[in-house]
Amino acid sequence: MTDVVTYTRHDEIAVLRIANPPVNALSQAVRQGLSDAMDRAESEDGVKAVLIVGDGRAFIAGADIKEFGKPPMEPNLPDLCTRIEASPLLVVASMHGVSLGGGLEVALGCHYRVAQPSARVGLPEVHLGILPGAGGTQRLPRLTGAEKAVEAITTGRHIKAPEALELGIIDKIEEGDPETVGLAYARDLLASNAARRPVSEMPNPQGIDWDATHAALLKKGRGQLSPATAMRAVQAASELPFDEGIKRERELFMDLMNTDQRKGLIHAFFNERAVSNLPELKGVAPRALQSIGVIGGGTMGAGIATACLLSGLNVVMIEMSDDAAEAAKGRIGGNLAGALKRGKINQEKHDNLLSIALEVSQNYDSLKDVDLVIEAVFEEMDVKKQVFAKLDAACKPGCVLASNTSYLDVNEIAASTTRPADVIGLHFFSPAHVMKLLEVVVADQTAPDVVATGFALGKMLGKVAVRAGVCDGFIGNRILSTYRAVAGHMVLDGASPFQIDDALTDFGFAMGPFAVADLAGLDIGWATRKRKAATRHPDERVPTYIDRLCEQGHYGQKTGEGYYIYEKGKRGGTPNPKILELIKDEQQTLGITPRDFSDAEIVRRYMCAMVNEAAEVVGEGIARRPLDVDMTLLFGYGFPRYWGGPMKWADIQGLDAVLADIERYGQEDAWFWQPAPLLKQLVAEGRTFDDLNKEAA
Ligand code: HSC
């Protein structure tokens, strides 16, 4: 027996308790412990039933993800589930907290399942790029039917106990200590002479239209393989005897295990958690946070206020006039109505948030008691400085003064106050109550506990907070401007914006760069180009064909015309033929003979530009670790999660191959394609970005 599984006798019942904190993952020691304990229960006189329970906060959260990619160790999980199910004893699972992945599969290997009312179950393996590989795809559909199993397995969603009961996944809900509840249930079953009930012996579920479902899943997954592959395993449950179905599940599981997508998704899983673990913040307590000031009630300010309200913080919003205050209240009200509609809050909470937790004022004195204030006014340094001078005068000592600037110099903003140590950048992404990313921008003099407070706020709001240093655009927007630029270069050289958007959505991006530009408003890029024109390097290639469209008052989605034409009532747009004409004119003016691009070349150039700039950002310390870049792009820029982020993508391609391509592109445009020193160094040393992540851990 191992330490992580204990065995105790309660008359006729042997209790197997798993204690492998924090979430009872099924490590080799746990699997061995369960297997040994089953042997012991079966060999001891008088044992008639086995009860499996978990210690701490969960029954079992699944296979131990840290073991993936390492040589397999016996006993393997599918065999363990089969072994439990084949026991001549009556086997019961008493589930609390979460029973996920292999955890639910162990429970499905038991003959009966009782759960706490608050318990949740699920098979979330597809989010890790794999499928339930310990019989889940074969046993679950025998209980729920194929359609419900496909839905549960391909979404990986957590199912609450009442629904799990309705679906037949569990047999009973009972509140109380899980061991006490499980023992009582096992005793009842023994008293009523209940038979062993192996799910594998239940009839095959009826089939559904497998091919149509497979096609729909591929489309919905935007290139992600695991949901559609998992569906094929459920199909096997419907069409094959149990043992053959298990074999098919194993084959499909191994296929997925060997994919880059599995590596990318597991990288995302661990680093989504690691990103907020900053060595410099160990032992640094954040300042108290109860009430938040928000300056400016536009889309961004209203989104920030909504996020704070929904997380239980009081909000004081400052606006400049009665009309602006009313409009701000309206925006927040609209956001909260959305939360009400989606069932995130009830009517009473909605009303209280608007009438009690929110105060909209035109007077900075109303901020005197707030703990942290976030400025979300017009993106202009002078305007920001004026606001910070007022905040400096109005806010109490120790109040954190934050700017939501997306690219301005936070050091300069901080220097305009008498308390630069209290000043920080908190860069939200629009809509701020929806988007998960928060860049915590640390200026030269920002105090450590102010940084810790930025991360604490991120956690309270359910955001993925990433530490960034000060530079134009911080981590995300700085990298964005580089890969956006290479898309422009490819248009000048012959790829159409529509081909580029399609190639990148096929790669897995939520949207291509030109559709994004339409959404953001073409006037924004136009203004930036005008502002930067005077200081632009002579070798920098900047397409200006789109300015002709802006001059005619077409700014993208908001005016109905941009790269695409948008018809009222229709989702998405259709390519605007004018664009190709404008591009042709510019190519002629510049003397460019357009050439063909393959989709693969488009993706490669786009990704190489992204990785090269990201390596600069890490090399300069703007991002501390490559994983900070990966999480920024995943949670703020629609980067496909199954690639893990641009740095993980580069590691998977091989950094030497990425560098070689950058150097080759540099033969055409030496100004743009300058290999980042960090990239060159890693290639010379034979190391990867992930090595840097590990060294920083
Ligand atoms: C699986 O089960 C595969 C099987 O179907 C088949 C295998 C067959 C193999 C066949 C071979 C022939 N493992 O999230 P938190 C850590 S795949 C290891 O902050 P919360 C986590 O990293 C698995 N570690 O807490 C963190 O560590 P840190 C399917 C795991 O309360 C700590 O626990 N299961 C782990 O917000 C706390 O986590 C899943 O996908 C695991 N399985 O959420 C479930 N799970 O403190 C994944 C967690 O060092 N887990 N950790 O940072 C979750 O969804 C969430 O962690 C919970 C807890 C909801 C469990």
mmCIF file with all atom_site columns, C-alpha atoms and ligand atoms in Angstrom, residues 22-23 25 57 61-66 68 76-78 98 100-102 105 124-125 128 130-134 158 250 253 269-270 273, ligand 1:
data_model
loop_
_atom_site.group_PDB
_atom_site.id
_atom_site.type_symbol
_atom_site.label_atom_id
_atom_site.label_alt_id
_atom_site.label_comp_id
_atom_site.label_asym_id
_atom_site.label_entity_id
_atom_site.label_seq_id
_atom_site.pdbx_PDB_ins_code
_atom_site.Cartn_x
_atom_site.Cartn_y
_atom_site.Cartn_z
_atom_site.occupancy
_atom_site.B_iso_or_equiv
_atom_site.pdbx_formal_charge
_atom_site.auth_seq_id
_atom_site.auth_comp_id
_atom_site.auth_asym_id
_atom_site.auth_atom_id
_atom_site.pdbx_PDB_model_num
ATOM   1  C CA  . PRO A 1 22  ? -4.114  19.220 -3.839  1.00 0.00 ? 22  PRO A CA  1
ATOM   2  C CA  . VAL A 1 23  ? -6.724  17.461 -6.013  1.00 0.00 ? 23  VAL A CA  1
ATOM   3  C CA  . ALA A 1 25  ? -4.649  13.329 -9.214  1.00 0.00 ? 25  ALA A CA  1
ATOM   4  C CA  . ARG A 1 57  ? -11.338 19.206 -1.729  1.00 0.00 ? 57  ARG A CA  1
ATOM   5  C CA  . ALA A 1 61  ? -9.417  15.560 -10.545 1.00 0.00 ? 61  ALA A CA  1
ATOM   6  C CA  . GLY A 1 62  ? -8.177  13.058 -13.134 1.00 0.00 ? 62  GLY A CA  1
ATOM   7  C CA  . ALA A 1 63  ? -4.994  11.465 -14.378 1.00 0.00 ? 63  ALA A CA  1
ATOM   8  C CA  . ASP A 1 64  ? -1.826  13.200 -13.189 1.00 0.00 ? 64  ASP A CA  1
ATOM   9  C CA  . ILE A 1 65  ? -1.192  15.583 -16.076 1.00 0.00 ? 65  ILE A CA  1
ATOM   10 C CA  . LYS A 1 66  ? 2.446   15.990 -15.006 1.00 0.00 ? 66  LYS A CA  1
ATOM   11 C CA  . PHE A 1 68  ? 2.017   12.995 -19.665 1.00 0.00 ? 68  PHE A CA  1
ATOM   12 C CA  . ASN A 1 76  ? -2.134  2.018  -16.135 1.00 0.00 ? 76  ASN A CA  1
ATOM   13 C CA  . LEU A 1 77  ? -5.428  3.743  -15.507 1.00 0.00 ? 77  LEU A CA  1
ATOM   14 C CA  . PRO A 1 78  ? -7.629  1.875  -18.010 1.00 0.00 ? 78  PRO A CA  1
ATOM   15 C CA  . VAL A 1 98  ? -14.882 17.473 -8.597  1.00 0.00 ? 98  VAL A CA  1
ATOM   16 C CA  . LEU A 1 100 ? -12.986 14.858 -13.552 1.00 0.00 ? 100 LEU A CA  1
ATOM   17 C CA  . GLY A 1 101 ? -11.418 12.883 -16.363 1.00 0.00 ? 101 GLY A CA  1
ATOM   18 C CA  . GLY A 1 102 ? -9.790  9.754  -14.965 1.00 0.00 ? 102 GLY A CA  1
ATOM   19 C CA  . GLU A 1 105 ? -13.611 7.114  -15.094 1.00 0.00 ? 105 GLU A CA  1
ATOM   20 C CA  . PRO A 1 124 ? -12.660 17.594 -19.732 1.00 0.00 ? 124 PRO A CA  1
ATOM   21 C CA  . GLU A 1 125 ? -9.823  15.749 -21.535 1.00 0.00 ? 125 GLU A CA  1
ATOM   22 C CA  . LEU A 1 128 ? -5.905  19.018 -22.877 1.00 0.00 ? 128 LEU A CA  1
ATOM   23 C CA  . ILE A 1 130 ? -6.724  14.217 -25.616 1.00 0.00 ? 130 ILE A CA  1
ATOM   24 C CA  . LEU A 1 131 ? -9.842  12.123 -24.969 1.00 0.00 ? 131 LEU A CA  1
ATOM   25 C CA  . PRO A 1 132 ? -11.053 10.147 -21.966 1.00 0.00 ? 132 PRO A CA  1
ATOM   26 C CA  . GLY A 1 133 ? -8.681  7.200  -22.192 1.00 0.00 ? 133 GLY A CA  1
ATOM   27 C CA  . ALA A 1 134 ? -9.663  5.017  -19.248 1.00 0.00 ? 134 ALA A CA  1
ATOM   28 C CA  . HIS A 1 158 ? -18.541 20.319 -15.646 1.00 0.00 ? 158 HIS A CA  1
ATOM   29 C CA  . ARG A 1 250 ? -6.814  3.486  -26.720 1.00 0.00 ? 250 ARG A CA  1
ATOM   30 C CA  . PHE A 1 253 ? -6.096  8.329  -27.317 1.00 0.00 ? 253 PHE A CA  1
ATOM   31 C CA  . PHE A 1 269 ? -3.076  24.523 -18.672 1.00 0.00 ? 269 PHE A CA  1
ATOM   32 C CA  . PHE A 1 270 ? 0.011   24.768 -16.476 1.00 0.00 ? 270 PHE A CA  1
ATOM   33 C CA  . ARG A 1 273 ? -1.664  28.963 -13.435 1.00 0.00 ? 273 ARG A CA  1
HETATM 34 C C1  . HSC B 2 .   ? -7.184  12.450 -17.709 1.00 0.00 ? 1   HSC B C1  1
HETATM 35 O O1  . HSC B 2 .   ? -7.780  12.245 -16.702 1.00 0.00 ? 1   HSC B O1  1
HETATM 36 C C2  . HSC B 2 .   ? -6.896  11.418 -18.741 1.00 0.00 ? 1   HSC B C2  1
HETATM 37 C C3  . HSC B 2 .   ? -7.665  10.139 -18.567 1.00 0.00 ? 1   HSC B C3  1
HETATM 38 O O2  . HSC B 2 .   ? -8.912  10.176 -19.206 1.00 0.00 ? 1   HSC B O2  1
HETATM 39 C C4  . HSC B 2 .   ? -7.014  8.963  -19.214 1.00 0.00 ? 1   HSC B C4  1
HETATM 40 C C5  . HSC B 2 .   ? -5.618  8.671  -18.887 1.00 0.00 ? 1   HSC B C5  1
HETATM 41 C C6  . HSC B 2 .   ? -5.331  7.336  -19.497 1.00 0.00 ? 1   HSC B C6  1
HETATM 42 C C7  . HSC B 2 .   ? -3.879  7.114  -19.755 1.00 0.00 ? 1   HSC B C7  1
HETATM 43 C C8  . HSC B 2 .   ? -3.698  5.873  -20.586 1.00 0.00 ? 1   HSC B C8  1
HETATM 44 C C9  . HSC B 2 .   ? -2.329  5.443  -20.712 1.00 0.00 ? 1   HSC B C9  1
HETATM 45 C C10 . HSC B 2 .   ? -2.176  4.059  -21.403 1.00 0.00 ? 1   HSC B C10 1
HETATM 46 N N1  . HSC B 2 .   ? -2.919  16.575 -12.645 1.00 0.00 ? 1   HSC B N1  1
HETATM 47 O O3  . HSC B 2 .   ? -6.621  24.655 -11.003 1.00 0.00 ? 1   HSC B O3  1
HETATM 48 P P1  . HSC B 2 .   ? -6.099  24.813 -9.638  1.00 0.00 ? 1   HSC B P1  1
HETATM 49 C C11 . HSC B 2 .   ? -2.922  21.004 -10.051 1.00 0.00 ? 1   HSC B C11 1
HETATM 50 S S1  . HSC B 2 .   ? -6.561  13.991 -18.049 1.00 0.00 ? 1   HSC B S1  1
HETATM 51 C C12 . HSC B 2 .   ? -1.909  17.206 -12.047 1.00 0.00 ? 1   HSC B C12 1
HETATM 52 O O4  . HSC B 2 .   ? -5.226  25.980 -9.324  1.00 0.00 ? 1   HSC B O4  1
HETATM 53 P P2  . HSC B 2 .   ? -8.815  25.023 -8.767  1.00 0.00 ? 1   HSC B P2  1
HETATM 54 C C13 . HSC B 2 .   ? -2.800  22.377 -10.696 1.00 0.00 ? 1   HSC B C13 1
HETATM 55 O O5  . HSC B 2 .   ? -1.775  22.375 -11.653 1.00 0.00 ? 1   HSC B O5  1
HETATM 56 C C14 . HSC B 2 .   ? -7.013  14.980 -16.670 1.00 0.00 ? 1   HSC B C14 1
HETATM 57 N N2  . HSC B 2 .   ? -2.054  18.403 -11.392 1.00 0.00 ? 1   HSC B N2  1
HETATM 58 O O6  . HSC B 2 .   ? -7.261  24.751 -8.558  1.00 0.00 ? 1   HSC B O6  1
HETATM 59 C C15 . HSC B 2 .   ? -2.511  23.246 -9.497  1.00 0.00 ? 1   HSC B C15 1
HETATM 60 O O7  . HSC B 2 .   ? -1.144  23.084 -9.204  1.00 0.00 ? 1   HSC B O7  1
HETATM 61 P P3  . HSC B 2 .   ? -0.301  24.320 -8.595  1.00 0.00 ? 1   HSC B P3  1
HETATM 62 C C16 . HSC B 2 .   ? -8.426  15.354 -16.683 1.00 0.00 ? 1   HSC B C16 1
HETATM 63 C C17 . HSC B 2 .   ? -3.271  18.933 -11.379 1.00 0.00 ? 1   HSC B C17 1
HETATM 64 O O8  . HSC B 2 .   ? -9.449  24.723 -7.473  1.00 0.00 ? 1   HSC B O8  1
HETATM 65 C C18 . HSC B 2 .   ? -3.315  22.579 -8.377  1.00 0.00 ? 1   HSC B C18 1
HETATM 66 O O9  . HSC B 2 .   ? -3.589  21.259 -8.828  1.00 0.00 ? 1   HSC B O9  1
HETATM 67 N N3  . HSC B 2 .   ? -8.685  16.303 -15.621 1.00 0.00 ? 1   HSC B N3  1
HETATM 68 C C19 . HSC B 2 .   ? -4.362  18.307 -11.992 1.00 0.00 ? 1   HSC B C19 1
HETATM 69 O O10 . HSC B 2 .   ? -9.013  26.353 -9.402  1.00 0.00 ? 1   HSC B O10 1
HETATM 70 C C20 . HSC B 2 .   ? -4.615  23.287 -8.086  1.00 0.00 ? 1   HSC B C20 1
HETATM 71 O O11 . HSC B 2 .   ? -5.326  23.456 -9.314  1.00 0.00 ? 1   HSC B O11 1
HETATM 72 C C21 . HSC B 2 .   ? -8.606  17.631 -15.820 1.00 0.00 ? 1   HSC B C21 1
HETATM 73 O O12 . HSC B 2 .   ? -8.384  18.099 -16.905 1.00 0.00 ? 1   HSC B O12 1
HETATM 74 C C22 . HSC B 2 .   ? -4.157  17.062 -12.637 1.00 0.00 ? 1   HSC B C22 1
HETATM 75 N N4  . HSC B 2 .   ? -5.160  16.395 -13.239 1.00 0.00 ? 1   HSC B N4  1
HETATM 76 O O13 . HSC B 2 .   ? -9.281  23.936 -9.832  1.00 0.00 ? 1   HSC B O13 1
HETATM 77 C C23 . HSC B 2 .   ? -8.826  18.493 -14.617 1.00 0.00 ? 1   HSC B C23 1
HETATM 78 N N5  . HSC B 2 .   ? -5.459  19.087 -11.803 1.00 0.00 ? 1   HSC B N5  1
HETATM 79 O O14 . HSC B 2 .   ? -0.981  24.634 -7.287  1.00 0.00 ? 1   HSC B O14 1
HETATM 80 C C24 . HSC B 2 .   ? -7.799  19.587 -14.579 1.00 0.00 ? 1   HSC B C24 1
HETATM 81 C C25 . HSC B 2 .   ? -5.045  20.165 -11.093 1.00 0.00 ? 1   HSC B C25 1
HETATM 82 O O15 . HSC B 2 .   ? 1.061   23.763 -8.486  1.00 0.00 ? 1   HSC B O15 1
HETATM 83 N N6  . HSC B 2 .   ? -7.886  20.397 -13.379 1.00 0.00 ? 1   HSC B N6  1
HETATM 84 N N7  . HSC B 2 .   ? -3.733  20.075 -10.833 1.00 0.00 ? 1   HSC B N7  1
HETATM 85 O O16 . HSC B 2 .   ? -0.433  25.434 -9.608  1.00 0.00 ? 1   HSC B O16 1
HETATM 86 C C26 . HSC B 2 .   ? -8.816  21.350 -13.198 1.00 0.00 ? 1   HSC B C26 1
HETATM 87 O O17 . HSC B 2 .   ? -9.714  21.542 -13.987 1.00 0.00 ? 1   HSC B O17 1
HETATM 88 C C27 . HSC B 2 .   ? -8.700  22.203 -11.973 1.00 0.00 ? 1   HSC B C27 1
HETATM 89 O O18 . HSC B 2 .   ? -7.373  22.154 -11.542 1.00 0.00 ? 1   HSC B O18 1
HETATM 90 C C28 . HSC B 2 .   ? -9.608  21.757 -10.798 1.00 0.00 ? 1   HSC B C28 1
HETATM 91 C C29 . HSC B 2 .   ? -9.236  22.566 -9.536  1.00 0.00 ? 1   HSC B C29 1
HETATM 92 C C30 . HSC B 2 .   ? -11.060 22.030 -11.169 1.00 0.00 ? 1   HSC B C30 1
HETATM 93 C C31 . HSC B 2 .   ? -9.410  20.309 -10.479 1.00 0.00 ? 1   HSC B C31 1
#
